Tab-separated table of C-alpha atoms and ligand atoms in Angstrom:
chain	number	residue	atom	x	y	z
S	11	MET	CA	131.593	79.345	155.617
S	12	PHE	CA	130.487	75.696	155.932
S	13	THR	CA	127.152	74.108	155.119
S	14	VAL	CA	126.319	70.675	156.440
S	15	ILE	CA	124.580	67.997	154.394
S	16	ARG	CA	124.188	64.238	154.578
S	17	ALA	CA	126.648	62.429	152.358
S	18	ASP	CA	123.926	60.597	150.411
S	19	GLN	CA	122.662	64.005	149.288
S	20	ALA	CA	126.079	65.425	148.503
S	21	GLN	CA	126.456	64.468	144.895
S	22	ALA	CA	124.504	67.457	143.607
S	23	GLU	CA	126.509	69.888	145.729
S	24	ALA	CA	129.995	68.393	145.444
S	25	LYS	CA	132.052	69.525	142.484
S	26	ALA	CA	133.946	66.268	142.480
S	27	ASP	CA	132.846	62.825	143.597
S	28	ALA	CA	131.922	63.121	147.295
S	29	ARG	CA	132.884	59.493	148.015
S	30	ALA	CA	136.342	60.053	146.506
S	31	GLN	CA	136.795	63.186	148.620
S	32	MET	CA	135.737	61.273	151.735
S	33	ALA	CA	138.273	58.587	150.846
S	34	ASP	CA	140.988	61.254	150.579
S	35	ILE	CA	140.047	62.631	153.995
S	36	PHE	CA	140.111	59.106	155.417
S	37	ALA	CA	143.511	58.427	153.858
S	38	ASP	CA	145.020	61.696	155.112
S	39	GLY	CA	143.657	61.169	158.608
S	40	PHE	CA	143.974	57.454	159.098
S	41	THR	CA	146.882	56.111	156.970
S	42	GLN	CA	149.106	56.571	160.032
S	43	TRP	CA	147.083	53.839	161.811
S	44	LEU	CA	146.908	51.581	158.752
S	45	GLY	CA	150.610	51.508	157.902
S	46	TYR	CA	150.757	47.724	157.925
S	47	PHE	CA	148.354	47.567	154.977
S	48	SER	CA	149.965	50.410	152.992
S	49	LYS	CA	151.939	53.527	153.742
S	50	ASP	CA	150.778	55.040	150.443
S	51	ARG	CA	147.811	57.329	151.142
S	52	SER	CA	146.505	57.032	147.575
S	53	ILE	CA	146.371	53.233	147.867
S	54	ILE	CA	144.580	53.570	151.210
S	55	ALA	CA	142.119	56.016	149.604
S	56	GLN	CA	141.379	53.638	146.730
S	57	ALA	CA	141.151	50.573	148.955
S	58	PHE	CA	138.689	52.067	151.442
S	59	ALA	CA	136.594	54.384	149.233
S	60	HIS	CA	133.905	51.720	148.833
S	61	MET	CA	133.244	51.307	152.553
S	62	PHE	CA	131.333	54.496	153.468
S	63	VAL	CA	127.615	53.960	154.042
S	64	LEU	CA	126.633	57.375	152.783
S	65	ASP	CA	123.370	57.847	154.676
S	66	GLN	CA	125.293	57.486	157.954
S	67	PHE	CA	127.690	60.364	157.197
S	68	TYR	CA	127.421	64.127	157.444
S	69	LEU	CA	129.697	66.440	155.463
S	70	ALA	CA	130.763	70.044	156.008
S	71	MET	CA	130.867	71.560	152.525
S	72	SER	CA	132.721	74.660	151.445
S	73	ASP	CA	132.256	75.922	147.903
S	74	GLY	CA	131.395	72.447	146.622
S	75	GLN	CA	134.325	70.769	148.367
S	76	VAL	CA	134.026	68.292	151.213
S	77	ALA	CA	135.847	70.067	154.058
S	78	ALA	CA	135.083	67.585	156.840
S	79	MET	CA	133.173	64.381	157.458
S	80	ALA	CA	131.780	62.428	160.394
S	81	ALA	CA	129.399	59.526	160.815
S	82	CYS	CA	126.643	59.487	163.417
S	83	THR	CA	125.167	56.048	163.809
S	84	ASP	CA	122.654	54.799	166.369
S	85	GLY	CA	123.360	51.088	166.101
S	86	LYS	CA	120.738	50.211	163.485
S	87	ALA	CA	123.378	50.220	160.752
S	88	THR	CA	127.132	50.424	160.587
S	89	SER	CA	128.737	53.558	159.192
S	90	VAL	CA	131.083	51.543	156.981
S	91	ARG	CA	130.920	48.164	155.281
S	92	LEU	CA	134.130	46.502	154.182
S	93	ASP	CA	134.207	44.461	150.981
S	94	ALA	CA	136.948	41.818	151.144
S	95	ARG	CA	137.090	41.520	147.344
S	96	LEU	CA	137.795	45.242	146.903
S	97	LEU	CA	140.311	45.275	149.745
S	98	ARG	CA	142.191	42.384	148.112
S	99	LYS	CA	142.063	44.153	144.741
S	100	HIS	CA	143.877	47.211	146.129
S	101	LEU	CA	145.970	45.781	148.967
S	102	GLY	CA	146.803	42.357	147.523
S	103	LEU	CA	145.643	38.915	148.555
S	104	LEU	CA	147.286	38.677	151.977
S	105	LYS	CA	146.946	42.237	153.271
S	106	GLY	CA	143.491	42.635	151.744
S	107	SER	CA	142.294	39.469	153.462
S	108	LEU	CA	143.833	40.538	156.780
S	109	ALA	CA	142.271	44.002	156.468
S	110	ALA	CA	138.865	42.465	155.820
S	111	PHE	CA	139.203	40.153	158.812
S	112	PHE	CA	140.725	42.450	161.447
S	113	LEU	CA	139.284	45.820	160.441
S	114	LYS	CA	135.781	44.407	160.112
S	115	LYS	CA	135.764	43.825	163.856
S	116	GLU	CA	137.167	47.280	164.553
S	117	PHE	CA	135.220	49.329	161.984
S	118	GLU	CA	131.891	47.523	161.914
S	119	GLY	CA	131.157	47.228	165.621
S	120	LEU	CA	127.507	48.072	166.225
S	121	LEU	CA	126.606	50.423	169.046
S	122	ASP	CA	124.596	48.682	171.761
S	123	ASN	CA	121.723	51.127	171.968
S	124	PRO	CA	118.495	49.413	173.018
S	125	ASP	CA	116.746	52.702	173.891
S	126	GLY	CA	117.774	54.308	170.590
S	127	ASP	CA	118.785	57.521	172.341
S	128	ALA	CA	122.535	57.386	171.685
S	129	CYS	CA	124.655	57.897	168.624
S	130	SER	CA	128.222	56.917	167.955
S	131	ILE	CA	130.317	59.562	166.207
S	132	GLU	CA	132.836	57.886	163.934
S	133	PHE	CA	135.405	58.565	161.219
S	134	VAL	CA	135.794	62.253	162.023
S	135	GLY	CA	138.201	63.871	159.596
S	136	THR	CA	138.963	67.208	157.983
S	137	ALA	CA	140.529	67.597	154.534
S	138	LEU	CA	144.100	68.871	154.778
S	139	PRO	CA	143.452	72.302	153.186
S	140	PHE	CA	140.613	72.937	155.662
S	141	ARG	CA	142.325	71.866	158.886
S	142	GLY	CA	142.346	74.378	161.709
S	143	GLN	CA	139.509	76.454	160.245
S	144	GLY	CA	136.666	75.206	162.386
S	145	ALA	CA	135.279	72.650	159.888
S	146	ALA	CA	135.139	69.715	162.307
S	147	SER	CA	133.798	71.922	165.132
S	148	HIS	CA	131.072	73.215	162.830
S	149	LEU	CA	130.171	69.723	161.636
S	150	LEU	CA	130.021	68.070	165.050
S	151	GLY	CA	128.176	71.060	166.516
S	152	HIS	CA	125.621	70.741	163.708
S	153	ILE	CA	125.178	67.009	164.283
S	154	VAL	CA	124.570	67.504	168.001
S	155	ARG	CA	122.120	70.370	167.419
S	156	HIS	CA	120.181	68.801	164.544
S	157	THR	CA	119.766	65.221	165.712
S	158	SER	CA	117.549	64.175	168.571
S	159	TYR	CA	119.816	61.785	170.460
S	160	ARG	CA	120.490	62.304	174.139
S	161	THR	CA	124.022	60.908	174.225
S	162	TYR	CA	126.847	61.223	171.709
S	163	LEU	CA	129.712	58.769	172.057
S	164	ILE	CA	133.191	58.831	170.582
S	165	GLU	CA	135.037	55.599	171.177
S	166	GLU	CA	138.751	54.912	171.534
S	167	VAL	CA	140.589	58.084	170.633
S	168	ALA	CA	144.377	57.710	170.896
S	169	ASP	CA	145.631	59.767	173.831
S	170	THR	CA	148.377	61.110	171.550
S	171	ASN	CA	145.850	62.553	169.070
S	172	THR	CA	145.985	66.090	170.449
S	173	PRO	CA	143.953	67.784	167.677
S	174	ALA	CA	141.111	65.286	168.137
S	175	MET	CA	141.177	65.331	171.944
S	176	LYS	CA	141.181	69.145	171.987
S	177	LEU	CA	138.396	69.293	169.405
S	178	TYR	CA	136.143	66.981	171.410
S	179	GLN	CA	136.916	68.638	174.727
S	180	LYS	CA	136.257	72.076	173.247
S	181	LEU	CA	132.815	70.860	172.158
S	182	GLY	CA	132.035	69.628	175.671
S	183	PHE	CA	132.734	65.896	175.316
S	184	GLN	CA	134.008	64.314	178.507
S	185	GLU	CA	136.095	61.241	179.077
S	186	TYR	CA	134.128	58.313	180.509
S	187	LYS	CA	136.405	55.355	179.796
S	188	ARG	CA	140.112	54.774	179.303
S	189	LYS	CA	141.716	51.586	178.039
S	190	ALA	CA	145.428	50.963	178.578
S	191	LEU	CA	147.298	49.415	175.661
S	192	PRO	CA	149.743	46.571	176.345
S	193	GLU	CA	153.171	47.971	177.278
S	194	LYS	CA	154.884	46.476	174.219
S	195	LEU	CA	152.399	48.061	171.825
S	196	ALA	CA	152.527	51.373	173.709
S	197	ARG	CA	156.332	51.455	173.389
S	198	LYS	CA	156.045	50.747	169.670
S	199	ASN	CA	153.416	53.327	168.686
S	200	GLY	CA	153.609	55.828	171.549
S	201	ILE	CA	149.904	55.458	172.375
S	202	HIS	CA	149.355	54.541	176.020
S	203	HIS	CA	145.592	54.811	176.312
S	204	LEU	CA	142.499	54.780	174.131
S	205	VAL	CA	140.068	57.311	175.509
S	206	SER	CA	136.281	57.160	175.100
S	207	LEU	CA	134.297	60.372	175.401
S	208	LYS	CA	130.660	61.296	175.636
S	209	TYR	CA	128.434	64.324	175.430
S	210	VAL	CA	125.030	64.309	177.072
S	211	LYS	CA	122.475	66.874	175.935
M	10	COA	C1	140.989	66.111	164.500
M	10	COA	C2	140.545	66.870	163.267
M	10	COA	C3	139.258	66.223	162.746
M	10	COA	C4	140.281	68.336	163.660
M	10	COA	O1	139.659	68.970	162.538
M	10	COA	P1	139.693	70.565	162.284
M	10	COA	O2	138.618	70.849	161.318
M	10	COA	O3	141.074	70.964	161.941
M	10	COA	O4	139.331	71.107	163.742
M	10	COA	P2	138.799	72.585	164.083
M	10	COA	O5	139.418	73.567	163.155
M	10	COA	O6	137.325	72.549	164.183
M	10	COA	O7	139.442	72.806	165.510
M	10	COA	C5	138.708	72.672	166.700
M	10	COA	C6	139.633	72.621	167.884
M	10	COA	O8	140.429	71.435	167.820
M	10	COA	C7	141.738	71.725	168.329
M	10	COA	N1	142.708	71.519	167.247
M	10	COA	C8	142.466	71.385	165.925
M	10	COA	N2	143.635	71.178	165.270
M	10	COA	C9	144.601	71.178	166.217
M	10	COA	C10	146.013	70.971	166.181
M	10	COA	N3	146.663	70.734	165.039
M	10	COA	N4	146.700	71.024	167.350
M	10	COA	C11	146.078	71.235	168.510
M	10	COA	N5	144.724	71.423	168.618
M	10	COA	C12	144.026	71.384	167.479
M	10	COA	C13	141.716	73.143	168.811
M	10	COA	O9	141.341	73.139	170.165
M	10	COA	C14	140.629	73.736	167.963
M	10	COA	O10	140.005	74.826	168.582
M	10	COA	P3	140.628	76.318	168.415
M	10	COA	O11	140.778	76.538	166.941
M	10	COA	O12	139.584	77.181	169.032
M	10	COA	O13	141.920	76.287	169.124
M	10	COA	C15	141.649	66.859	162.151
M	10	COA	O14	142.878	67.264	162.719
M	10	COA	C16	141.822	65.529	161.451
M	10	COA	O15	141.179	65.236	160.434
M	10	COA	N6	142.726	64.669	161.992
M	10	COA	C17	142.999	63.345	161.380
M	10	COA	C18	141.861	62.362	161.593
M	10	COA	C19	141.612	62.121	163.054
M	10	COA	O16	142.530	61.978	163.854
M	10	COA	N7	140.310	62.055	163.418
M	10	COA	C20	139.871	61.820	164.768
M	10	COA	C21	139.832	60.377	165.052
M	10	COA	S1	139.209	60.094	166.702
């Protein structure tokens, strides 16, 4: 049902703009964490569409539609690159500037991978109409099978994100690190720990 391609090769296969579809997936999956900047998923989609570094992303396609996406990056490049000017254009001067400053640190952290044998899986998301149909499982399974890394890392998954935690555990990822959030923040957003997982081939 799904075929997997790299996002920089998707244009020919995607019926609509692949980047725009990735932005929609990002907005549907991640607006809940970005509420300070905008609660409007279409504004989030427009503001962040520019950031995807396409050759770092894989897409699960179904009939020309992007069903799911995930980046796999080995530390030579970041999977996203934020442009402060575009963030300010869509989020306004203050929130755009804050997004550029704070999210840069969070989104553009480079994997420390001196041996080159690890890859960081990032920005995993499935389009709403395709959720629960195996798209993300298929995509991540493909990435693990068709790339030659030894270790696959997924950093800082919210412990409350049951679909993501179950997905990763089902694929054989195991927790290797757990970071407690400050009590005040945990009370506010319900997330107590950020869990890091890894899969070793
Ligand atoms: C997490 C996410 C990528 C899962 O994508 P998906 O394509 O729906 O996942 P799959 O259909 O491949 O499901 C695989 C497994 O995940 C678990 N799962 C998926 N959706 C679930 C849900 N709503 N509730 C509980 N478990 C769920 C199940 O164990 C499922 O296996 P099963 O079908 O054999 O029970 C999707 O829910 C999403 O985009 N969430 C928002 C973005 C996000 O949180 N990304 C992860 C950031 S770390």
